[in-house]
PDB file of C-alpha atoms in Angstrom:
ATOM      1  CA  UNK A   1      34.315  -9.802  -1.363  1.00 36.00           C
ATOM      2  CA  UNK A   2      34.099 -12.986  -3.127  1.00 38.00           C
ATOM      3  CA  UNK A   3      36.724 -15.213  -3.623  1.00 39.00           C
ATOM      4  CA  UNK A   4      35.995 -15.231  -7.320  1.00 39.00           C
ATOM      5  CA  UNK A   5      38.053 -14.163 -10.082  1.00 43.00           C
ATOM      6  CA  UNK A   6      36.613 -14.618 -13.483  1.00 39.00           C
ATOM      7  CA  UNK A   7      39.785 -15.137 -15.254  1.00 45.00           C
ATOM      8  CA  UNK A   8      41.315 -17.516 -13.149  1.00 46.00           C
ATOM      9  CA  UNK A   9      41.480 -19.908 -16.028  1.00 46.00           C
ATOM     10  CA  UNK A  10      43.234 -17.462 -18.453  1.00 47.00           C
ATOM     11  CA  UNK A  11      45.628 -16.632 -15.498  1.00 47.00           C
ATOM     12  CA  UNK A  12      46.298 -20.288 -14.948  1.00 47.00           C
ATOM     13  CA  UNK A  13      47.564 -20.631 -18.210  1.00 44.00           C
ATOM     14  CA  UNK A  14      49.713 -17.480 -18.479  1.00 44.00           C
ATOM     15  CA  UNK A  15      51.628 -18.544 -15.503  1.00 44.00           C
ATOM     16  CA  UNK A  16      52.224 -21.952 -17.233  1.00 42.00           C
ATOM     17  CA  UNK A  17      52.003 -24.368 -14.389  1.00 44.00           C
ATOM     18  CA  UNK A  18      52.690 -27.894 -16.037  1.00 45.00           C
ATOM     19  CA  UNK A  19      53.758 -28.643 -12.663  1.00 49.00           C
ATOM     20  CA  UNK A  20      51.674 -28.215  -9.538  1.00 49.00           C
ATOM     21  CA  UNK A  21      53.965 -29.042  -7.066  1.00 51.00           C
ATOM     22  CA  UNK A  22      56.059 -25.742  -8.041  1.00 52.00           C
ATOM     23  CA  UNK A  23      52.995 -23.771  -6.604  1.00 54.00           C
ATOM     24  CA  UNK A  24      52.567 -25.781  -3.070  1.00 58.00           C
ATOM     25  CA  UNK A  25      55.599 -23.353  -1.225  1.00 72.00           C
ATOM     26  CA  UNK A  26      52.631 -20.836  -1.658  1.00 82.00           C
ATOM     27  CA  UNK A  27      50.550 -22.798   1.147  1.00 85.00           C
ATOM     28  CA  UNK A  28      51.958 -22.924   4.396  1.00 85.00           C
ATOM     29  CA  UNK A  29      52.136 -26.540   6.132  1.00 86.00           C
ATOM     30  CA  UNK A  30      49.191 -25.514   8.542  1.00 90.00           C
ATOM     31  CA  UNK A  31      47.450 -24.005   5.673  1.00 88.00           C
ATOM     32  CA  UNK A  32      47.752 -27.455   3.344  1.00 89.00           C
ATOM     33  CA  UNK A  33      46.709 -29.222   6.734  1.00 91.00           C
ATOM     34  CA  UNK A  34      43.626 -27.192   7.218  1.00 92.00           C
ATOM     35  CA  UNK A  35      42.483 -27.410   3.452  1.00 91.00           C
ATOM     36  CA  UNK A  36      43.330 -30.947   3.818  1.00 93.00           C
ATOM     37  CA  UNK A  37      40.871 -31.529   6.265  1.00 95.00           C
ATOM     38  CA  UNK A  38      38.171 -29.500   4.777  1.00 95.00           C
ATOM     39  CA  UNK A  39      38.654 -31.269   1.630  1.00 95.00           C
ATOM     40  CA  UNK A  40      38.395 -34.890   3.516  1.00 96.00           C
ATOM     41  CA  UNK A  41      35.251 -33.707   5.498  1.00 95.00           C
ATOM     42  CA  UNK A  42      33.483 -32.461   2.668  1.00 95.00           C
ATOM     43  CA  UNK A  43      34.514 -35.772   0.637  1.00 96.00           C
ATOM     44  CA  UNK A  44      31.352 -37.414   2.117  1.00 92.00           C
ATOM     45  CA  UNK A  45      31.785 -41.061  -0.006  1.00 93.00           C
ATOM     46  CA  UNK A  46      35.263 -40.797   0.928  1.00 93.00           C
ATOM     47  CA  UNK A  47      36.369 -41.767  -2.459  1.00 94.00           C
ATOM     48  CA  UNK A  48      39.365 -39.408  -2.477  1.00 93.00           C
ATOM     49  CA  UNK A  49      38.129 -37.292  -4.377  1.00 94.00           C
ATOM     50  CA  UNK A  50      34.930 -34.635  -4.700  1.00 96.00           C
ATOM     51  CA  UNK A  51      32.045 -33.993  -6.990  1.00 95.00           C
ATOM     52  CA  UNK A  52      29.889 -30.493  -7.401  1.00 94.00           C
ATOM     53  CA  UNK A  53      28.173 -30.917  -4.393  1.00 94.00           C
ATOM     54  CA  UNK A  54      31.358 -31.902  -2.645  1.00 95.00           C
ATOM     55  CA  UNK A  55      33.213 -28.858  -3.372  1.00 94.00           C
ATOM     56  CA  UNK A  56      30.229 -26.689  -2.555  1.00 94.00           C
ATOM     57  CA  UNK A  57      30.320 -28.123   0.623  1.00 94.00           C
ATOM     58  CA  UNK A  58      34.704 -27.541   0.545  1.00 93.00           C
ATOM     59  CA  UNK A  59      34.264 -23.889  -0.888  1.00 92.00           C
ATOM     60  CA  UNK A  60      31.284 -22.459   1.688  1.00 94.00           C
ATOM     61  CA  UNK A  61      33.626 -23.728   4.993  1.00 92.00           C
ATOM     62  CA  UNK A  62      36.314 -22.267   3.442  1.00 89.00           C
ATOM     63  CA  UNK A  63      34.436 -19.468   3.049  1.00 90.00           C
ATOM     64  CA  UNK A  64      32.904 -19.133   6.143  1.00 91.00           C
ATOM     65  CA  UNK A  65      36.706 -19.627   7.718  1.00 88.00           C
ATOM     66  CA  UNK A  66      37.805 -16.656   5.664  1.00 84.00           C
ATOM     67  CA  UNK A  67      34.617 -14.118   6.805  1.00 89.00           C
ATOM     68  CA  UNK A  68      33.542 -14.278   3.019  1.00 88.00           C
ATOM     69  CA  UNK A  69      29.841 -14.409   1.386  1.00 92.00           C
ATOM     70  CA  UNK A  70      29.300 -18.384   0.621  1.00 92.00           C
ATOM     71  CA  UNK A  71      29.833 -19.549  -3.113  1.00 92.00           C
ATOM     72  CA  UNK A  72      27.160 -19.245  -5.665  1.00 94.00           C
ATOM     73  CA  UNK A  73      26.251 -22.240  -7.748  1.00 94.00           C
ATOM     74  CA  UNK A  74      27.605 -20.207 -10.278  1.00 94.00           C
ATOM     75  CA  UNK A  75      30.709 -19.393  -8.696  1.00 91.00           C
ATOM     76  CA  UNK A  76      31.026 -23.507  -8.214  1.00 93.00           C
ATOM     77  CA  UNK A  77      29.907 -24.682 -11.434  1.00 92.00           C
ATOM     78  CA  UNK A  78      32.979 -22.017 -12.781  1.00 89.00           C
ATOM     79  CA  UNK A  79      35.466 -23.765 -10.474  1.00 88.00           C
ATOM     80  CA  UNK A  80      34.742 -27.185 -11.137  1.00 90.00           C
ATOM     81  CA  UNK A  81      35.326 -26.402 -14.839  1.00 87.00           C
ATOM     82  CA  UNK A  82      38.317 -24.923 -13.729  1.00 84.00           C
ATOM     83  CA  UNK A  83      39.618 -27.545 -11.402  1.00 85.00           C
ATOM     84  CA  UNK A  84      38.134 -30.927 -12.975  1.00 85.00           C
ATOM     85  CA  UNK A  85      41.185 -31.671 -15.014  1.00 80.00           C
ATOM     86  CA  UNK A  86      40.372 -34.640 -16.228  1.00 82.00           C
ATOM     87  CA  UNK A  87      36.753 -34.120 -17.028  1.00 87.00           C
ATOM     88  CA  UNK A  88      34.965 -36.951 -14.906  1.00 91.00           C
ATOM     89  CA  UNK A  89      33.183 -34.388 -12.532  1.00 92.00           C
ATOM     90  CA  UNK A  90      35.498 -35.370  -9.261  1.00 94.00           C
ATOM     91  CA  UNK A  91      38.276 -32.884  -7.841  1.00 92.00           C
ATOM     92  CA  UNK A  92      41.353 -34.577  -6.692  1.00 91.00           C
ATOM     93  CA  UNK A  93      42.491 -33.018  -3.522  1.00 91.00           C
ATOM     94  CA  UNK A  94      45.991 -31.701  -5.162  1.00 87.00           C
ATOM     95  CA  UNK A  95      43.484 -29.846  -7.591  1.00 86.00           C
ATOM     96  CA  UNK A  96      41.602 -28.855  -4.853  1.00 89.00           C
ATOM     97  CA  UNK A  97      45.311 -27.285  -2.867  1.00 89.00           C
ATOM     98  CA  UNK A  98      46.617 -26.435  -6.528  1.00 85.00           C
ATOM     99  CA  UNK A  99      43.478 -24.181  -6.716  1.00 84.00           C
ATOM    100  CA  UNK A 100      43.944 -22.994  -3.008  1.00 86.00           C
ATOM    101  CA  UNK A 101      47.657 -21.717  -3.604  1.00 86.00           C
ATOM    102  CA  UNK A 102      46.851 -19.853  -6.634  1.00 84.00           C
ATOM    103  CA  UNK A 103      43.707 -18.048  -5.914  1.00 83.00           C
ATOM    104  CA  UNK A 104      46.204 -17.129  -2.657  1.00 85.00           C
ATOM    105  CA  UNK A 105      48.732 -16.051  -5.315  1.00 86.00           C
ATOM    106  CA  UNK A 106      45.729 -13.934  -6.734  1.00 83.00           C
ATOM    107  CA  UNK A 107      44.641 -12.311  -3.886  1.00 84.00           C
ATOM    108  CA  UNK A 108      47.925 -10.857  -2.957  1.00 85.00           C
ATOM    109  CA  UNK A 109      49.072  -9.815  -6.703  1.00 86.00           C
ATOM    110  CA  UNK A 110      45.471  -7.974  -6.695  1.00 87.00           C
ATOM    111  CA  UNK A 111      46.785  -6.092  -3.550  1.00 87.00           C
ATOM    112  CA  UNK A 112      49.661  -5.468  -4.973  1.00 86.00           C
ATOM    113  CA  UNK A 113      48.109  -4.271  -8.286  1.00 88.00           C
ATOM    114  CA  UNK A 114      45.764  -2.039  -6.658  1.00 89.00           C
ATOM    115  CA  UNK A 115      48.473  -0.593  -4.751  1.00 87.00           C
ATOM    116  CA  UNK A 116      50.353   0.088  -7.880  1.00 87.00           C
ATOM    117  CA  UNK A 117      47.918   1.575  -9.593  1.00 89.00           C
ATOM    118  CA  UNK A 118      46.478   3.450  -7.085  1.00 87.00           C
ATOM    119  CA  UNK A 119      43.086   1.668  -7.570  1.00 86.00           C
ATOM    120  CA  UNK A 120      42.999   3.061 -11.148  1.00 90.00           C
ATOM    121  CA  UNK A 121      42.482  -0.513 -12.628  1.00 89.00           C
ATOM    122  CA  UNK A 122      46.022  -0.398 -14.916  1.00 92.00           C
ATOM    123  CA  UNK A 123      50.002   0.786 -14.548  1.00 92.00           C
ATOM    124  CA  UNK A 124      50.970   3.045 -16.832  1.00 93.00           C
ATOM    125  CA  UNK A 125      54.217   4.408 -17.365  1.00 92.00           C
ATOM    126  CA  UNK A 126      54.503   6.638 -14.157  1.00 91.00           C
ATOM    127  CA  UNK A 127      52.788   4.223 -12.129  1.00 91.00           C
ATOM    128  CA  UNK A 128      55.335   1.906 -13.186  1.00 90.00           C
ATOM    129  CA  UNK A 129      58.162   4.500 -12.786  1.00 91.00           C
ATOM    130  CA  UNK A 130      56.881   4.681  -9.234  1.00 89.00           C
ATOM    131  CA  UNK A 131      56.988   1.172  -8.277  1.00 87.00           C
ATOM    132  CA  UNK A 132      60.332   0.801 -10.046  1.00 86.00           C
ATOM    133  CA  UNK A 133      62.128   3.568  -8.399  1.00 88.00           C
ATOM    134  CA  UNK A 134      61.006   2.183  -4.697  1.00 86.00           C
ATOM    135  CA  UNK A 135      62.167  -1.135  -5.480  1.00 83.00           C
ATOM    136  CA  UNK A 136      65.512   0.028  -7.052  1.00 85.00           C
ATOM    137  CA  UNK A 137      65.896   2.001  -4.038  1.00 87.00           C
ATOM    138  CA  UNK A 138      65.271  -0.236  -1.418  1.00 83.00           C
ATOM    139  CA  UNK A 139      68.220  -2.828  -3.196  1.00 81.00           C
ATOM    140  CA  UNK A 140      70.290   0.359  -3.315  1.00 85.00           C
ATOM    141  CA  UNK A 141      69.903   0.009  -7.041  1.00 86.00           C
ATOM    142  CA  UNK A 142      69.804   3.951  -7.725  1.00 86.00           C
ATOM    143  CA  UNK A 143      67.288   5.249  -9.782  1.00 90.00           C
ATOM    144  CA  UNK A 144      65.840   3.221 -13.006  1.00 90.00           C
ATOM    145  CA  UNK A 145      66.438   5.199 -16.328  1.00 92.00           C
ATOM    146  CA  UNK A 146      62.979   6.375 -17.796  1.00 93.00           C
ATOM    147  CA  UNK A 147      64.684   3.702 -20.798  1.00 94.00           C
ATOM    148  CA  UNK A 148      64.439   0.726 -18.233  1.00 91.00           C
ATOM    149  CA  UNK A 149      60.858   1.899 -17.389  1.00 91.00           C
ATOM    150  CA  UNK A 150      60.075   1.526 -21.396  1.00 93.00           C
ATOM    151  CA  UNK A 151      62.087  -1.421 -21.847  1.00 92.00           C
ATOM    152  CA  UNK A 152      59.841  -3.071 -18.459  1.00 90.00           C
ATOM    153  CA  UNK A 153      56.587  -1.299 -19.708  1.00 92.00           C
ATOM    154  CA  UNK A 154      56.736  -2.815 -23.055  1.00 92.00           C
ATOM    155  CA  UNK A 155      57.635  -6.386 -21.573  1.00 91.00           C
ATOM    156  CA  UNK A 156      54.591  -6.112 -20.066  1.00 91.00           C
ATOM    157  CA  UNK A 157      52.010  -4.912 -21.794  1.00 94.00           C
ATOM    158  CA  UNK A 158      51.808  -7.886 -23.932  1.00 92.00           C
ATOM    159  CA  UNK A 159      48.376  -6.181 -25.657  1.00 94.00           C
ATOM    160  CA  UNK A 160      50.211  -3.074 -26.513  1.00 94.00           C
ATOM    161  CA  UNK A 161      47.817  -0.319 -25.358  1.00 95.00           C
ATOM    162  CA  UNK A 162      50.162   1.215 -22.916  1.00 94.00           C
ATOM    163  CA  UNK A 163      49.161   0.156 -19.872  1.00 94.00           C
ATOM    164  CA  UNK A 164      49.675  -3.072 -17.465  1.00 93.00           C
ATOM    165  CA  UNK A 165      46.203  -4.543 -16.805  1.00 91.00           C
ATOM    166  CA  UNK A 166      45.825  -7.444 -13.774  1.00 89.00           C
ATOM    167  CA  UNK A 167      46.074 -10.415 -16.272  1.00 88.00           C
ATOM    168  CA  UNK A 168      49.294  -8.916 -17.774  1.00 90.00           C
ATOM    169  CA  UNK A 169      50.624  -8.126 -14.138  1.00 87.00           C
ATOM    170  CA  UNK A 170      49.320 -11.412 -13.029  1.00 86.00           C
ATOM    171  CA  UNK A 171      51.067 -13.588 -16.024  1.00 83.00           C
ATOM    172  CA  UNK A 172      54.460 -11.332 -14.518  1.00 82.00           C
ATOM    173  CA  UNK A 173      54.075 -11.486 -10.774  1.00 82.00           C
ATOM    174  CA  UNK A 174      53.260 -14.933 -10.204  1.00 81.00           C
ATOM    175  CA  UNK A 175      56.049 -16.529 -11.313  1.00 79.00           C
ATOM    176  CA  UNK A 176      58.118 -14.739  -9.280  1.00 76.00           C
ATOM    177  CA  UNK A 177      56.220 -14.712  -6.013  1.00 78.00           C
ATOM    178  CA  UNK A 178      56.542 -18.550  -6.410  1.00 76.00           C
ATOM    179  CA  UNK A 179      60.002 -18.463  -6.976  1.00 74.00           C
ATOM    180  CA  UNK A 180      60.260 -16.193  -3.923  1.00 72.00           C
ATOM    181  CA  UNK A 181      58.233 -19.006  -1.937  1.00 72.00           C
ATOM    182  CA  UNK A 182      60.780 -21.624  -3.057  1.00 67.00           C
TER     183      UNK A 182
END
């Protein structure tokens, strides 16, 4: 698999994160280390930060590191939009970890989404009663009421067709596996 997700942007911005440094628990200190060094290697002018051909050089090591396909000039030129903040064409390297911690963030709420949907691509209201009941149990919570379930389901669905896709569960679970991380 790639480590591309097309709406990274949009999930950015649902998960409101005015401040990067309340993402960084996400990355452990090794993990910040090794990026770190990628990101200074592949900042051949060593100007502190990288350009398009920079990053290329960042993303394919980190890549190769992870046992994943190399990144397309496509897949680049979408994460340089993405992480080029201040629109001069250079990636600063707390961009660079910023955009590191939350595609991490992404991988595992995809896991977790899968799992929760059983790979059917949205929660609905028994998948959700499912998930629900296992974490109410484990906190020796009881069982939710199928009211709870409705009153969680319609929280959010935030596009009102009855099920959870990955954006809504995204824009939900990130925020609190950072606050976990804190």
């Amino acid at each position: 698999e790639s480590l591309n997700f097309p709406n990274y942007t949009n999930l950015a911005r649902a998960t409101s994160f005015s401040d990067p440094s309340s993402i960084m628990p996400i990355l452990s200190p090794e993990a910040v280390e090794f990026a770190t060094e990628i990101f200074n290697a592949a900042d051949a002018d060593k100007s502190g930060s990288i350009d398009k051909a920079e990053l290329k050089a960042a993303a394919t090591k980190l890549a190769e590191h992870l046992e994943m396909p190399p990144p397309t000039d496509k897949d680049i030129d979408a994460r340089m939009k993405t992480l080029d903040t201040k629109g001069d064409g250079t990636v600063l390297l707390e961009e660079f970890l910023l955009f590191l911690a939350m595609m991490k963030l992404m991988i595992v709420s995809a896991q977790m989404f899968d799992a929760a949907s059983g790979g059917k691509g949205s929660i609905g209201s028994a998948d959700l009663k499912t998930v629900m009941t296992k974490i109410y149990e484990a906190n020796d919570l009881g069982t939710p009421t199928d009211e709870k379930v409705d009153e969680v389901m319609k929280e959010l669905d935030t596009s009102g067709d009855g099920v959870i896709d990955f954006e809504e569960f995204c824009a939900f679970m990130i925020p609190m596996l950072i606050a976990l991380a804190e």
